[in-house]
CSV table of C-alpha atoms in Angstrom, one decimal:
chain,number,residue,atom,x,y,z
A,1,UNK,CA,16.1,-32.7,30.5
A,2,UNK,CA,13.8,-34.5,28.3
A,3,UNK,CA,14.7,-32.8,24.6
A,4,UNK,CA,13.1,-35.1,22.5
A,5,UNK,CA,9.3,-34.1,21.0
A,6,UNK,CA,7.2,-36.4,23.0
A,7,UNK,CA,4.4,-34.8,20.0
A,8,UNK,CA,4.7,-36.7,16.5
A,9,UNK,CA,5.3,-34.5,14.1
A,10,UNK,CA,6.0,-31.3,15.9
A,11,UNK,CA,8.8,-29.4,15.0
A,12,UNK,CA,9.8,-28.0,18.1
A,13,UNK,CA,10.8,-30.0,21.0
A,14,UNK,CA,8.7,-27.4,23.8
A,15,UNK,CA,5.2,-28.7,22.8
A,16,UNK,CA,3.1,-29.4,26.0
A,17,UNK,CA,5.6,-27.8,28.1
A,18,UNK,CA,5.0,-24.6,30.2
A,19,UNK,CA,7.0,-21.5,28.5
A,20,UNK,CA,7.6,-18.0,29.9
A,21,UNK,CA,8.0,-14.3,27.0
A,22,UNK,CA,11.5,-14.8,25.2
A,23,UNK,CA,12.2,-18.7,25.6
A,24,UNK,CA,12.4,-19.2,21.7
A,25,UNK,CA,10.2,-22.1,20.7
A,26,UNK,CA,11.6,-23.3,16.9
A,27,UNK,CA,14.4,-22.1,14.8
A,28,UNK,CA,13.0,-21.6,11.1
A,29,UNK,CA,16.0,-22.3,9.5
A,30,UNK,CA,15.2,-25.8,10.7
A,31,UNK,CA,11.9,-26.3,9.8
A,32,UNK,CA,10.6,-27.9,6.6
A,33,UNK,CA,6.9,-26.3,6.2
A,34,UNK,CA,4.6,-22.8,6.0
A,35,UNK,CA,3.8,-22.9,10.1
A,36,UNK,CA,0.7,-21.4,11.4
A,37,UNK,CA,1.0,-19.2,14.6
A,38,UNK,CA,-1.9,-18.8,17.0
A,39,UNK,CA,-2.3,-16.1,19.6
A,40,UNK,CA,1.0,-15.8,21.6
A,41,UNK,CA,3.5,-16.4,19.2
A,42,UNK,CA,5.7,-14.4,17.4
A,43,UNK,CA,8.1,-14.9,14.6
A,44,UNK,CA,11.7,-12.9,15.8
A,45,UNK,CA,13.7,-13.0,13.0
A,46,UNK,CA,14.7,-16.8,12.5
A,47,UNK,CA,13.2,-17.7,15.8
A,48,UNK,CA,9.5,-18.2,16.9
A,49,UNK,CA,9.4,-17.1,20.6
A,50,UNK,CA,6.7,-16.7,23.0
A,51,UNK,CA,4.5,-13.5,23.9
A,52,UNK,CA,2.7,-14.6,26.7
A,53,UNK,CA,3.1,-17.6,29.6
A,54,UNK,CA,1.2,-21.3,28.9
A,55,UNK,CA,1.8,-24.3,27.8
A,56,UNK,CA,2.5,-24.7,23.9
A,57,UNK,CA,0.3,-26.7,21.7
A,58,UNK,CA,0.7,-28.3,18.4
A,59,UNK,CA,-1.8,-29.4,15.8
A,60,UNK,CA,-1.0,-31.4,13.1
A,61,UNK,CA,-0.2,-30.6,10.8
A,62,UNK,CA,1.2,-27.3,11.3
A,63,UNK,CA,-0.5,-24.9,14.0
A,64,UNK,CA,1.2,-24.1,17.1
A,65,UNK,CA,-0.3,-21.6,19.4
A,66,UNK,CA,0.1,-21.0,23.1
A,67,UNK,CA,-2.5,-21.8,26.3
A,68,UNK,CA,-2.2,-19.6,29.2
A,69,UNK,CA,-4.7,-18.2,31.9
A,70,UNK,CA,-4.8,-15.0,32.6
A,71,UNK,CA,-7.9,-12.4,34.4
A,72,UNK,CA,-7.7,-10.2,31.3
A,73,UNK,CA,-8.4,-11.1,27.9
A,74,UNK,CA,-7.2,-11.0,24.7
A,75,UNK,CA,-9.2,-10.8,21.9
A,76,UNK,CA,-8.9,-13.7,19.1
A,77,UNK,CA,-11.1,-14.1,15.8
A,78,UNK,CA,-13.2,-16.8,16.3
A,79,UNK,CA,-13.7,-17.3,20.2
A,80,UNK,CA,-16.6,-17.5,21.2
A,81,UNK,CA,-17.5,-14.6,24.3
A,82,UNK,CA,-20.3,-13.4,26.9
A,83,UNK,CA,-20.6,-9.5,26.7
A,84,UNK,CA,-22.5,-6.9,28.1
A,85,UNK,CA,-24.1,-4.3,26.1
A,86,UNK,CA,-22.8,-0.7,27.7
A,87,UNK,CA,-23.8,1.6,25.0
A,88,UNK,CA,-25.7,2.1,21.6
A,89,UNK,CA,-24.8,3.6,18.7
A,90,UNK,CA,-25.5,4.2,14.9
A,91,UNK,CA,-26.5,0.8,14.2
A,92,UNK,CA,-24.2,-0.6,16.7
A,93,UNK,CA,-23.8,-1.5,20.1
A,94,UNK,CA,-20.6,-1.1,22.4
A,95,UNK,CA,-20.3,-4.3,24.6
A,96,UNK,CA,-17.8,-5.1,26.9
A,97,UNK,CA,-15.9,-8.4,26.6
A,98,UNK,CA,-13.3,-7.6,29.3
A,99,UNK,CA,-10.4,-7.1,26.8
A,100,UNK,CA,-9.0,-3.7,26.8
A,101,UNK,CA,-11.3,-2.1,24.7
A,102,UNK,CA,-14.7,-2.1,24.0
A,103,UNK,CA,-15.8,-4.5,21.3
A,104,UNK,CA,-18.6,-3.6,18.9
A,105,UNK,CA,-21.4,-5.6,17.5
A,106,UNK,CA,-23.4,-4.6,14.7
A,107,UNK,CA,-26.8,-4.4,14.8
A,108,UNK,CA,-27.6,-6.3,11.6
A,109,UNK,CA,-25.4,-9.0,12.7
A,110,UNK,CA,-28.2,-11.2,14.7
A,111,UNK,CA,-30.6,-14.0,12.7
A,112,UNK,CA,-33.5,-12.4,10.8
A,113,UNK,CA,-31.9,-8.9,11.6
A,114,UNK,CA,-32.6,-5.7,8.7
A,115,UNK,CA,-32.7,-2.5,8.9
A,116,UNK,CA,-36.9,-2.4,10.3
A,117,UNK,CA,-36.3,-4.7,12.5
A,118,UNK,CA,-33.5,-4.5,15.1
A,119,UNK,CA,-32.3,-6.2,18.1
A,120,UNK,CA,-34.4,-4.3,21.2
A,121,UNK,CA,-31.3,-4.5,23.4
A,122,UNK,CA,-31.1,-2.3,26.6
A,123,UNK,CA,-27.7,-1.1,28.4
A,124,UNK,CA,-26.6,-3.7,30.9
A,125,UNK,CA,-27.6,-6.9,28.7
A,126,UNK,CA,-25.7,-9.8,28.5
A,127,UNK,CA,-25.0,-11.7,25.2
A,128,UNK,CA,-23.1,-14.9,23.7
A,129,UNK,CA,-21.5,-13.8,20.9
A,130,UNK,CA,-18.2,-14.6,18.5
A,131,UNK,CA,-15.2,-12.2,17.6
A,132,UNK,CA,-15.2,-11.9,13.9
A,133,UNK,CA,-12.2,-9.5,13.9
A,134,UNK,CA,-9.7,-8.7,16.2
A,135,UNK,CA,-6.4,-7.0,16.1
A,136,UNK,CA,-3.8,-5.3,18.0
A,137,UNK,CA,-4.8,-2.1,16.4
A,138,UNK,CA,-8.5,-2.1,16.2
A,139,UNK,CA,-11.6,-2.2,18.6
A,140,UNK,CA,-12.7,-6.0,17.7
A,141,UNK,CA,-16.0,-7.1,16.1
A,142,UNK,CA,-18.3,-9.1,17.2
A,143,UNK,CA,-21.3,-11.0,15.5
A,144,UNK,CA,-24.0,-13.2,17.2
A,145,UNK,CA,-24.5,-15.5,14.2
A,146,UNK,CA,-22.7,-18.6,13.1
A,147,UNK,CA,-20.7,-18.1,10.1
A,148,UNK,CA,-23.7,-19.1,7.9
A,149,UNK,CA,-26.0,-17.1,9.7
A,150,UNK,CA,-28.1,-18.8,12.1
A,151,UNK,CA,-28.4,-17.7,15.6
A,152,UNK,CA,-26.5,-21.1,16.8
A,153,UNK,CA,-26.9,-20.3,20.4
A,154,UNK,CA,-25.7,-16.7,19.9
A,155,UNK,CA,-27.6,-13.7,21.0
A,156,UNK,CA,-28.9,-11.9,24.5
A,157,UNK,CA,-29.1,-14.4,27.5
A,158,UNK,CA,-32.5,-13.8,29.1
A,159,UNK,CA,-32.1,-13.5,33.4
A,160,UNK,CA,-29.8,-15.5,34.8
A,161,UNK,CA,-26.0,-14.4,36.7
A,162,UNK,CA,-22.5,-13.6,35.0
A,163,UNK,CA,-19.3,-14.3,37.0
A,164,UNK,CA,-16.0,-13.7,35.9
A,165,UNK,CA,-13.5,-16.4,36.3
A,166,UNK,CA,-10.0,-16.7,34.6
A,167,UNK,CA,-9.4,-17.3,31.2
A,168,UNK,CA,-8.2,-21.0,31.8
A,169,UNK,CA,-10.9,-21.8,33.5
A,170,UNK,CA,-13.3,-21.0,30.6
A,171,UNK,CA,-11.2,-23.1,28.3
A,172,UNK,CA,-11.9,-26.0,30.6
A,173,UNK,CA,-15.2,-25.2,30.8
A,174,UNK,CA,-15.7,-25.4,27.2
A,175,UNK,CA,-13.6,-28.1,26.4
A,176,UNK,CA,-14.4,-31.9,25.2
A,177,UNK,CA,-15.3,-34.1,27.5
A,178,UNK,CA,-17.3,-31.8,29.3
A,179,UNK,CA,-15.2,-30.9,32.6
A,180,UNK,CA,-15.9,-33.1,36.0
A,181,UNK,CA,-17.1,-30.3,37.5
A,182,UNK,CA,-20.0,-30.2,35.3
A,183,UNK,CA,-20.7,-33.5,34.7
A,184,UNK,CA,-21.2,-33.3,38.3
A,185,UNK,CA,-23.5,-30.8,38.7
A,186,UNK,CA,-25.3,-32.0,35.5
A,187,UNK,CA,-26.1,-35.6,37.4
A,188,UNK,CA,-28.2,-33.6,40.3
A,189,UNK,CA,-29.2,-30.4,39.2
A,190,UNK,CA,-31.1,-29.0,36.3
A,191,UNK,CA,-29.2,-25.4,34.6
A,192,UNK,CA,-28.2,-24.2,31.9
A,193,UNK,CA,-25.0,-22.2,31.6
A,194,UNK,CA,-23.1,-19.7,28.9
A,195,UNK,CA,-19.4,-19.5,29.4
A,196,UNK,CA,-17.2,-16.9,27.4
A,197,UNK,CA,-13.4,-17.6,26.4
A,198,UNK,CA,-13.4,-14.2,27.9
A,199,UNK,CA,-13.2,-15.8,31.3
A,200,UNK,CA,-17.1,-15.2,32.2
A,201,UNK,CA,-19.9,-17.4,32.6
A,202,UNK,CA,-23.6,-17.0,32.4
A,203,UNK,CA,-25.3,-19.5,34.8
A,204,UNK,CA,-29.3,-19.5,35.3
A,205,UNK,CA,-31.0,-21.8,36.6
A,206,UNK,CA,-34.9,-22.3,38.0
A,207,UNK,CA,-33.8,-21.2,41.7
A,208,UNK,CA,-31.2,-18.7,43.1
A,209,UNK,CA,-30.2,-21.4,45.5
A,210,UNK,CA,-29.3,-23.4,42.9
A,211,UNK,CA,-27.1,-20.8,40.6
A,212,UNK,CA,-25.6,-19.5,44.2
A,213,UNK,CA,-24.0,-23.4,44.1
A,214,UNK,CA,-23.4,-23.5,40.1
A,215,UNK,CA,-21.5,-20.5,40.7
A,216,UNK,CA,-19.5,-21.3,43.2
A,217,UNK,CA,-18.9,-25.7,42.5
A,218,UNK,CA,-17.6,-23.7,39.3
A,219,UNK,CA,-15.2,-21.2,40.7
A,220,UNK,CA,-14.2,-23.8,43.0
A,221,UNK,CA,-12.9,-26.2,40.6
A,222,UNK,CA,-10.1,-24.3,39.2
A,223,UNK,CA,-7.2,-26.1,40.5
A,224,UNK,CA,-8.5,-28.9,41.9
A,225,UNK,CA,-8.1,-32.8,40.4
A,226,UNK,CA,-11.3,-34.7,38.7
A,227,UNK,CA,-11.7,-36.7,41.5
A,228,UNK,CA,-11.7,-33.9,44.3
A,229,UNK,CA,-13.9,-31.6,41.9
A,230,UNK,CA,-16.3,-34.5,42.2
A,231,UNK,CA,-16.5,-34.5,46.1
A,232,UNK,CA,-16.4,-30.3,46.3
A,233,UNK,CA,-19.8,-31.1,44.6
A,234,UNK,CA,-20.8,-34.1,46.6
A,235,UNK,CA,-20.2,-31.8,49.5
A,236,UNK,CA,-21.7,-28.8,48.4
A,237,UNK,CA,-24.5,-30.4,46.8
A,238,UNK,CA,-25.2,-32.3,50.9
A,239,UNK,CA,-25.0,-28.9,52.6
A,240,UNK,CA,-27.7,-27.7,50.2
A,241,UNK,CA,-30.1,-30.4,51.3
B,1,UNK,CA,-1.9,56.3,5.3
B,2,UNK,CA,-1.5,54.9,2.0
B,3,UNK,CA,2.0,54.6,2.3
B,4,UNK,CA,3.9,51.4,1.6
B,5,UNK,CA,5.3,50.3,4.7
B,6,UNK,CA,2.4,50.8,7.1
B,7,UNK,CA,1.9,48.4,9.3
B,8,UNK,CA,-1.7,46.6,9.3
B,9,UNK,CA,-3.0,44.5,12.1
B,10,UNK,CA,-6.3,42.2,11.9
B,11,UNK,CA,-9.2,44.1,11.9
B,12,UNK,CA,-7.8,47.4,11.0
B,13,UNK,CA,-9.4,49.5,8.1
B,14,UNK,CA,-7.4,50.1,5.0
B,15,UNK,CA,-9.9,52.1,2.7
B,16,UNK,CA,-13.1,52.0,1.6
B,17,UNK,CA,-14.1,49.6,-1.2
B,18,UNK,CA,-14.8,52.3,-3.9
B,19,UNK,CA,-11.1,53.0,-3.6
B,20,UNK,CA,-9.1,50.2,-3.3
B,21,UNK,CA,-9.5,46.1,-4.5
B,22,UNK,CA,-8.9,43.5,-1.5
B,23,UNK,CA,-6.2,41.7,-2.3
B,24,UNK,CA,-4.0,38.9,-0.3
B,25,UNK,CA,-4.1,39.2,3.3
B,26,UNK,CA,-7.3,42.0,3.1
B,27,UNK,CA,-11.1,41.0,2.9
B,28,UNK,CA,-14.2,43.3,2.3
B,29,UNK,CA,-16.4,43.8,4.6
B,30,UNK,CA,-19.2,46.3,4.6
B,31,UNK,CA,-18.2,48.0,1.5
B,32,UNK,CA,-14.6,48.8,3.6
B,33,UNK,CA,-11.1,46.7,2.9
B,34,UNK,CA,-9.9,45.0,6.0
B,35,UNK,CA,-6.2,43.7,7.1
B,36,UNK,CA,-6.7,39.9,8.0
B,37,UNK,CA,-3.2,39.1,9.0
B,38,UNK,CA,-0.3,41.5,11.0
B,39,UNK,CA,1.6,42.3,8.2
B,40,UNK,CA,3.1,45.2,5.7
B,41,UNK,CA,0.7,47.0,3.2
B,42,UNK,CA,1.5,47.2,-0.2
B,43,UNK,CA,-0.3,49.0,-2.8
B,44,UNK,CA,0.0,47.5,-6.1
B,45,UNK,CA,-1.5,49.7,-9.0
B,46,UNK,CA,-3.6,48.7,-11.6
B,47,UNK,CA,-2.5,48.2,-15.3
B,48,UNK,CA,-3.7,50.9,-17.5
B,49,UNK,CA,-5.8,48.8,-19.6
B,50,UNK,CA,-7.8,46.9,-17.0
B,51,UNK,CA,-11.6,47.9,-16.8
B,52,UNK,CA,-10.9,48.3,-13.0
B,53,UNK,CA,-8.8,50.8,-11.9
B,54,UNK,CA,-8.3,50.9,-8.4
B,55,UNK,CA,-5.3,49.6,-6.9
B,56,UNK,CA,-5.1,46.5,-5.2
B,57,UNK,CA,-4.2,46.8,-1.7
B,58,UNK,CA,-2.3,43.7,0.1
B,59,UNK,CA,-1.1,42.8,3.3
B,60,UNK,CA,2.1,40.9,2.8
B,61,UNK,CA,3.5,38.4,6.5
B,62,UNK,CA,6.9,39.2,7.3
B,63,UNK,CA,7.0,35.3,8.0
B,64,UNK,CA,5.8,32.8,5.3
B,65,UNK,CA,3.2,30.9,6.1
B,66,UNK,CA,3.1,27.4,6.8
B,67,UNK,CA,1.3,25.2,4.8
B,68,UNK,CA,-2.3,24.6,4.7
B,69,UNK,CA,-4.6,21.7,3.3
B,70,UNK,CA,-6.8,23.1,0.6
B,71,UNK,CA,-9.4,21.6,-1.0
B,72,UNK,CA,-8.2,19.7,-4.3
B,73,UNK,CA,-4.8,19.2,-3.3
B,74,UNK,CA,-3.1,16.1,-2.7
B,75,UNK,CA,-1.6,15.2,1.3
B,76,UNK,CA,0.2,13.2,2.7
B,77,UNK,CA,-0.8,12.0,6.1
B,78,UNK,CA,-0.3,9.4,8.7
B,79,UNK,CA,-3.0,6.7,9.5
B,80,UNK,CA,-3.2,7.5,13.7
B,81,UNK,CA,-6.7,4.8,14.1
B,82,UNK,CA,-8.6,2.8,11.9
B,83,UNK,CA,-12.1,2.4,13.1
B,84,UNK,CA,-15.1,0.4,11.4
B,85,UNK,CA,-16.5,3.2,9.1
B,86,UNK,CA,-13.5,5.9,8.9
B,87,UNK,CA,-9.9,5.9,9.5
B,88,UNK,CA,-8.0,8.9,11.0
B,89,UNK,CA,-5.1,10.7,10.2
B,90,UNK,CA,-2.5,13.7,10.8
B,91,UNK,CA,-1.9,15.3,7.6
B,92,UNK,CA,1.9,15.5,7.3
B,93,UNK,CA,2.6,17.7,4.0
B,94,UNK,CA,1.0,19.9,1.6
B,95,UNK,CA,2.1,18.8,-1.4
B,96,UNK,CA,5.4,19.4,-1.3
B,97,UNK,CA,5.9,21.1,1.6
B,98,UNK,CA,5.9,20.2,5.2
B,99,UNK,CA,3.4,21.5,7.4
B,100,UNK,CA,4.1,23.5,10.8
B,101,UNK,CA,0.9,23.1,12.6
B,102,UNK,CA,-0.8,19.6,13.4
B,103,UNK,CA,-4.1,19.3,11.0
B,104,UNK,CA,-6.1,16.0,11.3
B,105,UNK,CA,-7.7,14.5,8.5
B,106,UNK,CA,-10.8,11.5,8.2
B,107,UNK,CA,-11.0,9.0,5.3
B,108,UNK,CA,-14.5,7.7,6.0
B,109,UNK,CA,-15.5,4.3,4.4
B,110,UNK,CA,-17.3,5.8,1.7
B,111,UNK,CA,-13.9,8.0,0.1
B,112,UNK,CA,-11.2,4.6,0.6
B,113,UNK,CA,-12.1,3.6,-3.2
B,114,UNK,CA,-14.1,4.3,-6.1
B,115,UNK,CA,-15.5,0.6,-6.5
B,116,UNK,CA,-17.7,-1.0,-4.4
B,117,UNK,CA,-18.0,1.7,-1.4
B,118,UNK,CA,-20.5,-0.1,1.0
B,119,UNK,CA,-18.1,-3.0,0.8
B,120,UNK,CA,-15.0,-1.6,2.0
B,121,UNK,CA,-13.1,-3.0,5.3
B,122,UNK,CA,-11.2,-0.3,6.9
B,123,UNK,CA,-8.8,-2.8,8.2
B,124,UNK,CA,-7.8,-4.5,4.9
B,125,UNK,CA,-7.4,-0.7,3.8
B,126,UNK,CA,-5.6,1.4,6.7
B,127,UNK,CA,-3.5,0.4,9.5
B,128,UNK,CA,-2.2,2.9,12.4
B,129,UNK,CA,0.8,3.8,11.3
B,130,UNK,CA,0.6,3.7,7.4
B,131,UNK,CA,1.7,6.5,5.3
B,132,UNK,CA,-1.0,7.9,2.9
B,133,UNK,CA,-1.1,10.3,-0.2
B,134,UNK,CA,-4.7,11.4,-0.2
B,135,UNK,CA,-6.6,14.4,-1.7
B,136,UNK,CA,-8.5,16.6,0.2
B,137,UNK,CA,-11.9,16.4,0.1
B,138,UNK,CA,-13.2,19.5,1.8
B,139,UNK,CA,-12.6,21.7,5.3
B,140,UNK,CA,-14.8,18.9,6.6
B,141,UNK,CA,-16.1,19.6,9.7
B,142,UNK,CA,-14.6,21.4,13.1
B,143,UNK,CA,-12.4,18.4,13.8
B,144,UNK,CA,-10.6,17.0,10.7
B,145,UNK,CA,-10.8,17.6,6.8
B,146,UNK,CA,-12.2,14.9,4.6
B,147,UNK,CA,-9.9,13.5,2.8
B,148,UNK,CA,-10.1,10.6,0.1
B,149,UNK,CA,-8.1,8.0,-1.7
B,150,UNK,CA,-10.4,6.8,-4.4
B,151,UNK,CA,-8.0,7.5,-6.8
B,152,UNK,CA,-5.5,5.0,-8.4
B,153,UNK,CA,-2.4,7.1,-7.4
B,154,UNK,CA,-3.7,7.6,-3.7
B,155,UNK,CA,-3.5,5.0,-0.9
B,156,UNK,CA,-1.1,4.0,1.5
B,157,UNK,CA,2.4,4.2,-0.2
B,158,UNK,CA,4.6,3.1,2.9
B,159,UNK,CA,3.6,0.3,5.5
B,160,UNK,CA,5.6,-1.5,8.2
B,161,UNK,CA,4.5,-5.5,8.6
B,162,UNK,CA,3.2,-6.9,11.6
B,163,UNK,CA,6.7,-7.7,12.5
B,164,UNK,CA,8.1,-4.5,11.8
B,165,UNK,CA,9.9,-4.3,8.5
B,166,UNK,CA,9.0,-1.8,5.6
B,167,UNK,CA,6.5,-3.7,3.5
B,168,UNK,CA,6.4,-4.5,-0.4
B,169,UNK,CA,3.5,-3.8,-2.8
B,170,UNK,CA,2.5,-6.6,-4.9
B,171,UNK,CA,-0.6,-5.0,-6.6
B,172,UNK,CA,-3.5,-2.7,-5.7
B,173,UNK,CA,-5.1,-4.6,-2.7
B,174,UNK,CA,-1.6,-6.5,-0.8
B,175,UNK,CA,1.8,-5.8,0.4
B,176,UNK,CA,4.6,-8.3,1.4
B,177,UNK,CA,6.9,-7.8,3.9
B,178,UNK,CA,10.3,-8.6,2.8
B,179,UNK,CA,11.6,-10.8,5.7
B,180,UNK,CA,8.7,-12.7,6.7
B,181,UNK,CA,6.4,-13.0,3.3
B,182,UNK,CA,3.3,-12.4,4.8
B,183,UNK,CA,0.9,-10.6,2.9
B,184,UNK,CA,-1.4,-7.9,4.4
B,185,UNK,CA,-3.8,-6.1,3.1
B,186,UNK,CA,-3.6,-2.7,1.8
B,187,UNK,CA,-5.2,-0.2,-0.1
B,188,UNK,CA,-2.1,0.6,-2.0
B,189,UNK,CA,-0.9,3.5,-4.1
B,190,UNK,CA,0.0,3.2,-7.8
B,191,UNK,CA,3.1,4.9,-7.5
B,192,UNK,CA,4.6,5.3,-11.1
């Protein structure tokens, strides 16, 4: 059993390795430095053990959190999500980011927003917004500004289709290098997509034909290998034509 | 039926307001005195030099009654949600005393502090769970009183951390838990 951090500088000798709730990660006692704990961590006493399955990352020089997949999301400050508006209230809206409760969104909190001139957005829209607060006790808070306030690609997404995928799969989505499966796509077809760390995406593109085989190249790829996401959309791409 | 002793149920007519003052448990009510409560009637006389002299009249529980939030008086009450403009909570005692029936109270955003209202975060204030001393505001509306802690000595004066140890207060704003030293924020009472 390899013990030994393959991770310079990490502390604990689990990083990059698949963990299940319990297994204790670090013992405090033996670490040097303030740590920083993303979302499923917790501190137990002397022990830092894990709340949810994934693999555990490291940052340097200090961050550890945990990267799992699951269908429902958690709420964390600072992802970035794809809502849909379900209600409106005193200068709010209610949208739902799949978590388990509804988030809201204030309506001042879009570019060039005041109090005479708010967002005109109906039940059933979809938007790209961020979580500004989130906790385990409170519905979280969303805002569809950057933190300076520019719209930054937040806001409502204009026409277009929303599927739901697992939270992994967003991650990969959204990750650098931009995944194969949409590097793919990219080299053949013209789209634009959305995609939520809330495990949804937001795909429009000029035809339906053409989402129908975003959609599903993209659902597709979950488990499969760069190379054989590359011939899924070789193939798919030929059975179009 | 002026006898001590006689029992008096809700509703029932004691005397007519020429005769007798309302007193605890009685209430006027088109120029009559009415029981408000099952109880005994007493009939307390007046003193001989007050410029009124008819008796008061008073229906006295045989039970005492439980405790009830009034307006001006200090609470204390549990934090059951925090939500973005107004944080609710079950109002635990009356002062000093304990209360027998569940009464629910609201600190809206505006009543947390007395500096810098439109500012205030709920969140860095309350959490679920936090017990507050707060004063009561008003009967509020059908649902909850209003209650407010915009006063130095009111605020939350015991928290558990995020990992579940009785916190510390360091000053107005933070508390530390003991174990883990992480700081969270509060909108702590100055508890001399």
């Amino acid at each position: 059993m390899d013990v030994e951090s393959s991770v310079p500088g990490a502390g604990s000798p689990f990083v990059n390795r698949i963990m299940a709730p319990g297994d204790v990660v670090l013992d405090l006692t033996k670490a040097s430095n303030v740590l920083r704990l993303g979302s499923g961590l917790r501190q137990d006493g002397d022990n830092i053990a894990m709340t949810k399955v994934g693999r555990l990352q490291f940052k340097k020089p200090n961050k550890y959190w945990v990267e799992g997949s699951q269908k429902r999301y958690i709420p964390n400050t600072e992802d970035v999500v794809l809502g849909i508006v379900v209600d409106r209230r005193f200068e709010m809206f209610v949208v739902d980011i799949g978590g388990p409760t509804y988030a809201s969104l204030p309506m001042l909190a879009f570019e060039g927003a005041t109090r005479r001139n708010t967002p005109n957005l109906q039940v059933g829209a979809a938007l790209y917004a961020r979580v500004v607060k989130a906790h385990r006790d409170i519905d979280p808070e969303l805002c569809c500004t950057d933190a300076s306030g520019k719209a930054a690609g937040f806001g409502p997404l204009n026409g277009g289709y929303v599927l739901e995928c697992s939270t992994g799969l967003a991650r990969v989505l959204l990750s650098k290098p931009t995944s194969p499966v949409l590097e793919a796509l990219g080299k053949s077809l013209s789209f634009e997509i959305a995609v939520g760390m809330n495990g949804r995406v937001w795909v429009n593109a000029a035809t339906t034909a053409t989402t129908i085989l975003v959609s599903n190249a993209i659902l597709n790829s979950e488990f499969l290998t760069a190379a054989q996401q590359h011939i899924m959309v070789q193939k798919l791409l030929q059975k179009s034509q | 039926s002026y006898k001590n002793g006689q029992w008096r149920t809700p509703g029932e007519v004691i005397g007519r307001e020429v005769d007798f003052v309302a007193g605890k448990g009685t209430y006027s009510w088109h120029h009559k005195v009415v029981a408000s409560v099952v109880g005994l009637q007493h009939i307390i006389p007046p003193s001989p030099d007050a410029a009124d002299q008819r008796p008061t009249v008073e229906v006295r529980r045989q039970e005492e009654q439980g405790a009830v939030p009034e307006p001006g008086v200090v609470v204390t009450a549990k934090i059951r949600k925090v939500q973005p403009r107004m944080a609710v909570a079950d109002v635990l005692c009356v002062g000093t005393r304990a209360v027998r029936e569940n009464f629910r109270g609201i600190v809206r955003q505006q009543d947390v502090r007395s500096t810098e209202i439109d500012k205030v975060d709920m969140h860095t204030s309350f959490r679920s769970g936090d017990i507050i001393r707060a004063e009561v505001l008003s009967l509020g509306d059908a649902r909850a009183y209003y209650l407010s802690t915009a006063k130095n000595e009111l605020g939350v004066v015991s928290a558990t951390s995020d990992a579940g140890v009785a916190m510390v207060p360091i000053n107005w704003q933070e508390m530390q838990c003991p174990v883990t030293l992480q700081k969270e924020f509060r909108k702590v009472a100055k508890v001399c």
